Amino acid sequence: MGKVKIKKKSTLIDMTAMSDVTVLLLTFFMLTSTFIQKEPTTVRTPSSVSVEAIPAKDLVTILVSAADPNDKSGDPTLTEGKIFLAFQGDSTIKSEDLRKDILKAAISTYNQRHPSKKLSNPTEAQIDAFSKIQMFGVPFESLYEVLDMDPVARDKYLSDIQNPKVGIPINDNKEKKVEKYNEFQIWMDALAKVAQKGRTDAIEKNKLDEYNDADKEKIRDLDILYNAIYQGNSIAVKADKDTPFMTIHRVFDNLQTMGLNKFNMITNLKAEEAVKD
Amino acid sequence: MAQIDTSNDGGKKKKGAQKKIAIHVDFTPMVDMNMLLITFFMLCTTMLKSQTLKIMLPSNDNRIKDEQKQQASKDEAITLILDTEYDANGKPLIDKDGNTVHNIFYYKGMPDTINADAIKLEHFMANVDGKRQGIRKILFKEHEKTVVAYDQLKQRFRNKEIDKKTFDDEAKKLGTDSMMNGKKLVHPVVIIKPGPNATYESLVYAIDELNGLLIQKYAIQGLTHTDTLMLRNYGKANGKEVIRPNIRKR
């Protein structure tokens, strides 16, 4: 009897094609992605039908914390309305450099405002640490303490919004005088100063005349940050949809006081049925 | 594919020919690693970019504020009083579709504290069967001519009858022009008054409605005594408690 020979088949699967596909996918994700920003607390933004995308550069994000649902104290106002700031530069002014300049300007304004509680000049290491924080929010009193922490401990410290020492102090101040500024206004003022300085530097460097029409156009192109701030493209308020308006109003009021009347509110896209007539 | 087939099938072996080895490269680990990387990138990135809603507030300067107030209290102004319903736990009330319940009390023109029906209740509603609903329907009536003209303009742009620049210019003009084809065009002034219990979402929704209806003149103000009085009248007439103190204050 002839035995039926079973042909042995190789179980090897050729993975080359698979590898090609995955590499392609990987390239796609690497090129299209923008990393999620590290934020101390998460907020659920309200939705709108506006299709305007938020600019990726030259942006100040003002994060207003929502009431912490895990807070046992029963008083939502303790964790609600804490302010965090994130500064984003562009290709001409790098985010790191922008943050360094803002820190220096803010500390000098703070010292001017509080002659009795003067802060020393920050060390190089502290400035460097500040330039690497994406989003921060601590009062000036504990600023250096937080900057001296290692990054992991700092993130942990910042995300503990029940801590009364977290969040930039903000109160109702409707006077635009440097002696009256609250800490939030000091930071916004520092940003405006840095932008203003960038503008004057650019004008000087290129020997432009502000009153000449041809030059005006050039100045506008040169100084993106300055224009972005005063034309309302670069300030974005990010707040939770269930936060009472009263809390948000305080932020709006402070921005108005600083003369920053135009700004953005970050929202989610909402699909809406079209109107048929 | 990943192997180089060098087997000499059945041919006579030449003396001194080089020994040929089949080269197999196993790509499985490579695929594994790539998959891991893809997973990492997928989890760490935001594909959806957030949108923004532009808002323009009047200056805080006292002088300007008075002028603005005078302008806003004109007869054609529409006042929207925002209010959010809260449940027993102190959380915003959610309806069966998962949306927060926002009440909008609105009145047109000067406040009227005598007639209880001077102030009416509406809600933010999505379009149903291509028809505007809720507060959008009310506001649309006030700005109908402009919105219709804008829609026609958009249609012409979509049909490529006009270019982008013309469209932008014309659209901008529509929002501010006081005349259109020899007819008077009225742009309503809206005053948004968030009440003590209004959430941030209600304000964003209100501004979103105004943007959608091309209403550019609006102001955000606090409630006045007259408004409270009107709300009380409404409550009495409808047997409903509409003035609630700030629920968050304990």
mmCIF file of C-alpha atoms in Angstrom, chain A residues 53-249:
data_model
loop_
_atom_site.group_PDB
_atom_site.id
_atom_site.type_symbol
_atom_site.label_atom_id
_atom_site.label_comp_id
_atom_site.label_asym_id
_atom_site.label_seq_id
_atom_site.Cartn_x
_atom_site.Cartn_y
_atom_site.Cartn_z
ATOM 1 C CA ALA A 53 -10.065 76.629 14.688
ATOM 2 C CA ILE A 54 -7.979 77.740 17.597
ATOM 3 C CA PRO A 55 -4.543 79.070 16.589
ATOM 4 C CA ALA A 56 -1.674 76.730 17.471
ATOM 5 C CA LYS A 57 0.888 79.465 18.038
ATOM 6 C CA ASP A 58 1.015 82.881 19.679
ATOM 7 C CA LEU A 59 -1.556 81.872 22.198
ATOM 8 C CA VAL A 60 -2.242 82.442 25.854
ATOM 9 C CA THR A 61 -4.641 79.933 27.309
ATOM 10 C CA ILE A 62 -6.423 80.922 30.484
ATOM 11 C CA LEU A 63 -7.708 77.770 32.122
ATOM 12 C CA VAL A 64 -10.451 78.216 34.683
ATOM 13 C CA SER A 65 -10.814 75.146 36.855
ATOM 14 C CA ALA A 66 -14.167 73.500 37.439
ATOM 15 C CA ALA A 67 -15.508 72.445 40.815
ATOM 16 C CA ASP A 68 -13.842 69.207 41.866
ATOM 17 C CA PRO A 69 -16.500 66.474 42.116
ATOM 18 C CA ASN A 70 -14.306 64.535 44.572
ATOM 19 C CA ASP A 71 -14.124 67.419 46.966
ATOM 20 C CA LYS A 72 -15.786 66.410 50.209
ATOM 21 C CA SER A 73 -15.965 69.869 51.760
ATOM 22 C CA GLY A 74 -19.311 70.574 50.065
ATOM 23 C CA ASP A 75 -18.214 74.031 49.002
ATOM 24 C CA PRO A 76 -17.639 74.029 45.239
ATOM 25 C CA THR A 77 -16.190 77.522 45.314
ATOM 26 C CA LEU A 78 -13.005 76.204 46.951
ATOM 27 C CA THR A 79 -11.875 74.343 43.841
ATOM 28 C CA GLU A 80 -13.742 76.361 41.245
ATOM 29 C CA GLY A 81 -12.414 79.295 39.274
ATOM 30 C CA LYS A 82 -8.715 78.690 39.861
ATOM 31 C CA ILE A 83 -6.640 80.273 37.136
ATOM 32 C CA PHE A 84 -3.839 78.606 35.195
ATOM 33 C CA LEU A 85 -1.912 80.154 32.328
ATOM 34 C CA ALA A 86 -0.132 78.650 29.327
ATOM 35 C CA PHE A 87 2.012 80.746 26.991
ATOM 36 C CA GLN A 88 2.688 79.550 23.472
ATOM 37 C CA GLY A 89 5.159 81.302 21.192
ATOM 38 C CA ASP A 90 5.803 80.800 17.487
ATOM 39 C CA SER A 91 8.732 80.223 15.186
ATOM 40 C CA THR A 92 10.201 83.710 15.644
ATOM 41 C CA ILE A 93 9.682 83.917 19.390
ATOM 42 C CA LYS A 94 10.114 80.428 20.826
ATOM 43 C CA SER A 95 7.758 79.438 23.626
ATOM 44 C CA GLU A 96 10.727 78.968 25.972
ATOM 45 C CA ASP A 97 12.112 82.443 25.293
ATOM 46 C CA LEU A 98 8.682 83.984 25.564
ATOM 47 C CA ARG A 99 8.113 82.404 28.974
ATOM 48 C CA LYS A 100 11.542 83.516 30.191
ATOM 49 C CA ASP A 101 10.850 87.122 29.216
ATOM 50 C CA ILE A 102 7.386 87.030 30.733
ATOM 51 C CA LEU A 103 8.706 85.656 34.023
ATOM 52 C CA LYS A 104 11.271 88.423 34.310
ATOM 53 C CA ALA A 105 8.753 91.130 33.431
ATOM 54 C CA ALA A 106 6.154 89.733 35.829
ATOM 55 C CA ILE A 107 8.574 89.557 38.753
ATOM 56 C CA SER A 108 9.700 93.127 38.212
ATOM 57 C CA THR A 109 6.059 94.321 38.152
ATOM 58 C CA TYR A 110 5.313 92.282 41.265
ATOM 59 C CA ASN A 111 8.222 93.857 43.124
ATOM 60 C CA GLN A 112 7.033 97.281 42.076
ATOM 61 C CA ARG A 113 3.557 96.445 43.332
ATOM 62 C CA HIS A 114 4.685 94.879 46.640
ATOM 63 C CA PRO A 115 7.791 96.734 47.837
ATOM 64 C CA SER A 116 7.510 95.010 51.231
ATOM 65 C CA LYS A 117 7.317 91.461 49.866
ATOM 66 C CA LYS A 118 10.014 91.785 47.219
ATOM 67 C CA LEU A 119 11.108 88.643 45.425
ATOM 68 C CA SER A 120 14.784 88.123 44.686
ATOM 69 C CA ASN A 121 15.851 87.809 41.073
ATOM 70 C CA PRO A 122 15.250 84.279 39.785
ATOM 71 C CA THR A 123 18.277 82.048 39.256
ATOM 72 C CA GLU A 124 19.124 80.663 35.820
ATOM 73 C CA ALA A 125 17.852 77.254 36.892
ATOM 74 C CA GLN A 126 14.539 78.718 38.008
ATOM 75 C CA ILE A 127 14.071 80.658 34.775
ATOM 76 C CA ASP A 128 14.926 77.526 32.842
ATOM 77 C CA ALA A 129 12.436 75.491 34.840
ATOM 78 C CA PHE A 130 9.716 78.070 34.209
ATOM 79 C CA SER A 131 10.381 78.076 30.471
ATOM 80 C CA LYS A 132 9.649 74.355 30.343
ATOM 81 C CA ILE A 133 6.332 74.380 32.201
ATOM 82 C CA GLN A 134 3.443 74.252 29.764
ATOM 83 C CA MET A 135 0.753 75.396 32.125
ATOM 84 C CA PHE A 136 1.256 76.833 35.558
ATOM 85 C CA GLY A 137 -0.753 78.562 38.206
ATOM 86 C CA VAL A 138 0.704 79.481 41.588
ATOM 87 C CA PRO A 139 0.805 82.719 43.536
ATOM 88 C CA PHE A 140 4.075 84.659 43.447
ATOM 89 C CA GLU A 141 4.709 83.793 47.097
ATOM 90 C CA SER A 142 5.232 80.119 46.327
ATOM 91 C CA LEU A 143 6.563 80.592 42.786
ATOM 92 C CA TYR A 144 10.217 79.815 43.523
ATOM 93 C CA GLU A 145 9.304 76.951 45.800
ATOM 94 C CA VAL A 146 7.404 75.337 42.914
ATOM 95 C CA LEU A 147 10.114 76.118 40.363
ATOM 96 C CA ASP A 148 12.704 74.370 42.551
ATOM 97 C CA MET A 149 10.722 71.116 42.559
ATOM 98 C CA ASP A 150 11.541 68.332 40.138
ATOM 99 C CA PRO A 151 9.097 68.112 37.204
ATOM 100 C CA VAL A 152 7.152 65.103 38.501
ATOM 101 C CA ALA A 153 6.604 66.581 41.939
ATOM 102 C CA ARG A 154 5.671 69.903 40.342
ATOM 103 C CA ASP A 155 3.011 68.339 38.141
ATOM 104 C CA LYS A 156 1.589 66.597 41.175
ATOM 105 C CA TYR A 157 1.612 69.812 43.169
ATOM 106 C CA LEU A 158 -0.113 71.802 40.389
ATOM 107 C CA SER A 159 -2.823 69.222 39.815
ATOM 108 C CA ASP A 160 -3.899 69.294 43.457
ATOM 109 C CA ILE A 161 -6.516 71.999 42.991
ATOM 110 C CA GLN A 162 -7.825 71.589 46.518
ATOM 111 C CA ASN A 163 -4.603 73.141 47.730
ATOM 112 C CA PRO A 164 -5.335 76.808 48.454
ATOM 113 C CA LYS A 165 -1.822 77.663 47.235
ATOM 114 C CA VAL A 166 -2.598 76.528 43.691
ATOM 115 C CA GLY A 167 -4.071 78.898 41.120
ATOM 116 C CA ILE A 168 -3.191 82.465 40.231
ATOM 117 C CA PRO A 169 -4.954 84.868 42.620
ATOM 118 C CA ILE A 170 -7.597 86.943 40.897
ATOM 119 C CA ASN A 171 -10.071 89.384 42.339
ATOM 120 C CA ASP A 172 -12.289 92.116 41.094
ATOM 121 C CA ASN A 173 -10.064 95.006 40.268
ATOM 122 C CA LYS A 174 -11.356 97.503 37.771
ATOM 123 C CA GLU A 175 -8.518 99.969 38.062
ATOM 124 C CA LYS A 176 -5.774 99.908 35.515
ATOM 125 C CA LYS A 177 -3.055 101.121 37.826
ATOM 126 C CA VAL A 178 0.046 99.162 38.511
ATOM 127 C CA GLU A 179 -0.285 99.578 42.296
ATOM 128 C CA LYS A 180 -3.703 97.971 42.175
ATOM 129 C CA TYR A 181 -2.955 95.042 39.856
ATOM 130 C CA ASN A 182 -3.851 91.607 41.103
ATOM 131 C CA GLU A 183 -1.541 88.697 40.245
ATOM 132 C CA PHE A 184 -3.502 87.646 37.180
ATOM 133 C CA GLN A 185 -3.275 91.190 35.858
ATOM 134 C CA ILE A 186 0.468 91.246 36.555
ATOM 135 C CA TRP A 187 0.925 88.210 34.294
ATOM 136 C CA MET A 188 -1.235 89.664 31.530
ATOM 137 C CA ASP A 189 0.602 92.959 31.845
ATOM 138 C CA ALA A 190 3.924 91.119 31.570
ATOM 139 C CA LEU A 191 2.725 89.468 28.379
ATOM 140 C CA ALA A 192 1.656 92.797 26.926
ATOM 141 C CA LYS A 193 5.019 94.307 27.860
ATOM 142 C CA VAL A 194 6.964 91.488 26.219
ATOM 143 C CA ALA A 195 4.856 91.790 23.081
ATOM 144 C CA GLN A 196 5.313 95.555 23.065
ATOM 145 C CA LYS A 197 9.056 95.169 23.433
ATOM 146 C CA GLY A 198 9.169 92.671 20.585
ATOM 147 C CA ARG A 199 7.385 95.242 18.475
ATOM 148 C CA THR A 200 9.705 98.142 19.274
ATOM 149 C CA ASP A 201 12.755 95.924 18.770
ATOM 150 C CA ALA A 202 11.510 94.828 15.370
ATOM 151 C CA ILE A 203 10.791 98.395 14.326
ATOM 152 C CA GLU A 204 14.217 99.569 15.431
ATOM 153 C CA LYS A 205 16.038 96.683 13.835
ATOM 154 C CA ASN A 206 14.363 97.213 10.479
ATOM 155 C CA LYS A 207 14.389 101.026 10.718
ATOM 156 C CA LEU A 208 10.680 101.299 10.110
ATOM 157 C CA ASP A 209 8.529 104.355 10.437
ATOM 158 C CA GLU A 210 5.223 103.772 12.152
ATOM 159 C CA TYR A 211 3.619 106.714 10.404
ATOM 160 C CA ASN A 212 4.585 105.605 6.939
ATOM 161 C CA ASP A 213 1.829 103.604 5.248
ATOM 162 C CA ALA A 214 4.153 101.193 3.500
ATOM 163 C CA ASP A 215 5.969 100.487 6.728
ATOM 164 C CA LYS A 216 2.775 100.033 8.703
ATOM 165 C CA GLU A 217 2.063 96.902 6.708
ATOM 166 C CA LYS A 218 5.514 95.550 7.424
ATOM 167 C CA ILE A 219 5.202 96.256 11.132
ATOM 168 C CA ARG A 220 1.958 94.378 11.189
ATOM 169 C CA ASP A 221 3.607 91.358 9.621
ATOM 170 C CA LEU A 222 6.658 91.576 11.845
ATOM 171 C CA ASP A 223 4.979 91.725 15.116
ATOM 172 C CA ILE A 224 2.646 88.820 15.170
ATOM 173 C CA LEU A 225 2.355 88.447 18.923
ATOM 174 C CA TYR A 226 1.531 92.084 19.596
ATOM 175 C CA ASN A 227 -1.197 92.094 17.004
ATOM 176 C CA ALA A 228 -2.451 88.728 18.068
ATOM 177 C CA ILE A 229 -2.985 89.991 21.584
ATOM 178 C CA TYR A 230 -4.710 93.226 20.701
ATOM 179 C CA GLN A 231 -6.772 91.869 17.835
ATOM 180 C CA GLY A 232 -8.130 89.116 19.977
ATOM 181 C CA ASN A 233 -6.659 86.119 18.206
ATOM 182 C CA SER A 234 -4.315 85.039 20.881
ATOM 183 C CA ILE A 235 -6.170 85.004 24.173
ATOM 184 C CA ALA A 236 -8.270 81.951 24.794
ATOM 185 C CA VAL A 237 -10.393 81.261 27.821
ATOM 186 C CA LYS A 238 -10.926 77.606 28.549
ATOM 187 C CA ALA A 239 -13.573 76.826 31.119
ATOM 188 C CA ASP A 240 -15.955 74.074 32.082
ATOM 189 C CA LYS A 241 -19.483 74.238 30.716
ATOM 190 C CA ASP A 242 -21.073 73.851 34.150
ATOM 191 C CA THR A 243 -19.027 76.543 35.841
ATOM 192 C CA PRO A 244 -21.334 79.388 36.912
ATOM 193 C CA PHE A 245 -21.038 82.473 34.755
ATOM 194 C CA MET A 246 -20.353 84.518 37.885
ATOM 195 C CA THR A 247 -16.986 82.774 38.195
ATOM 196 C CA ILE A 248 -16.051 83.252 34.550
ATOM 197 C CA HIS A 249 -17.225 86.810 34.706
#
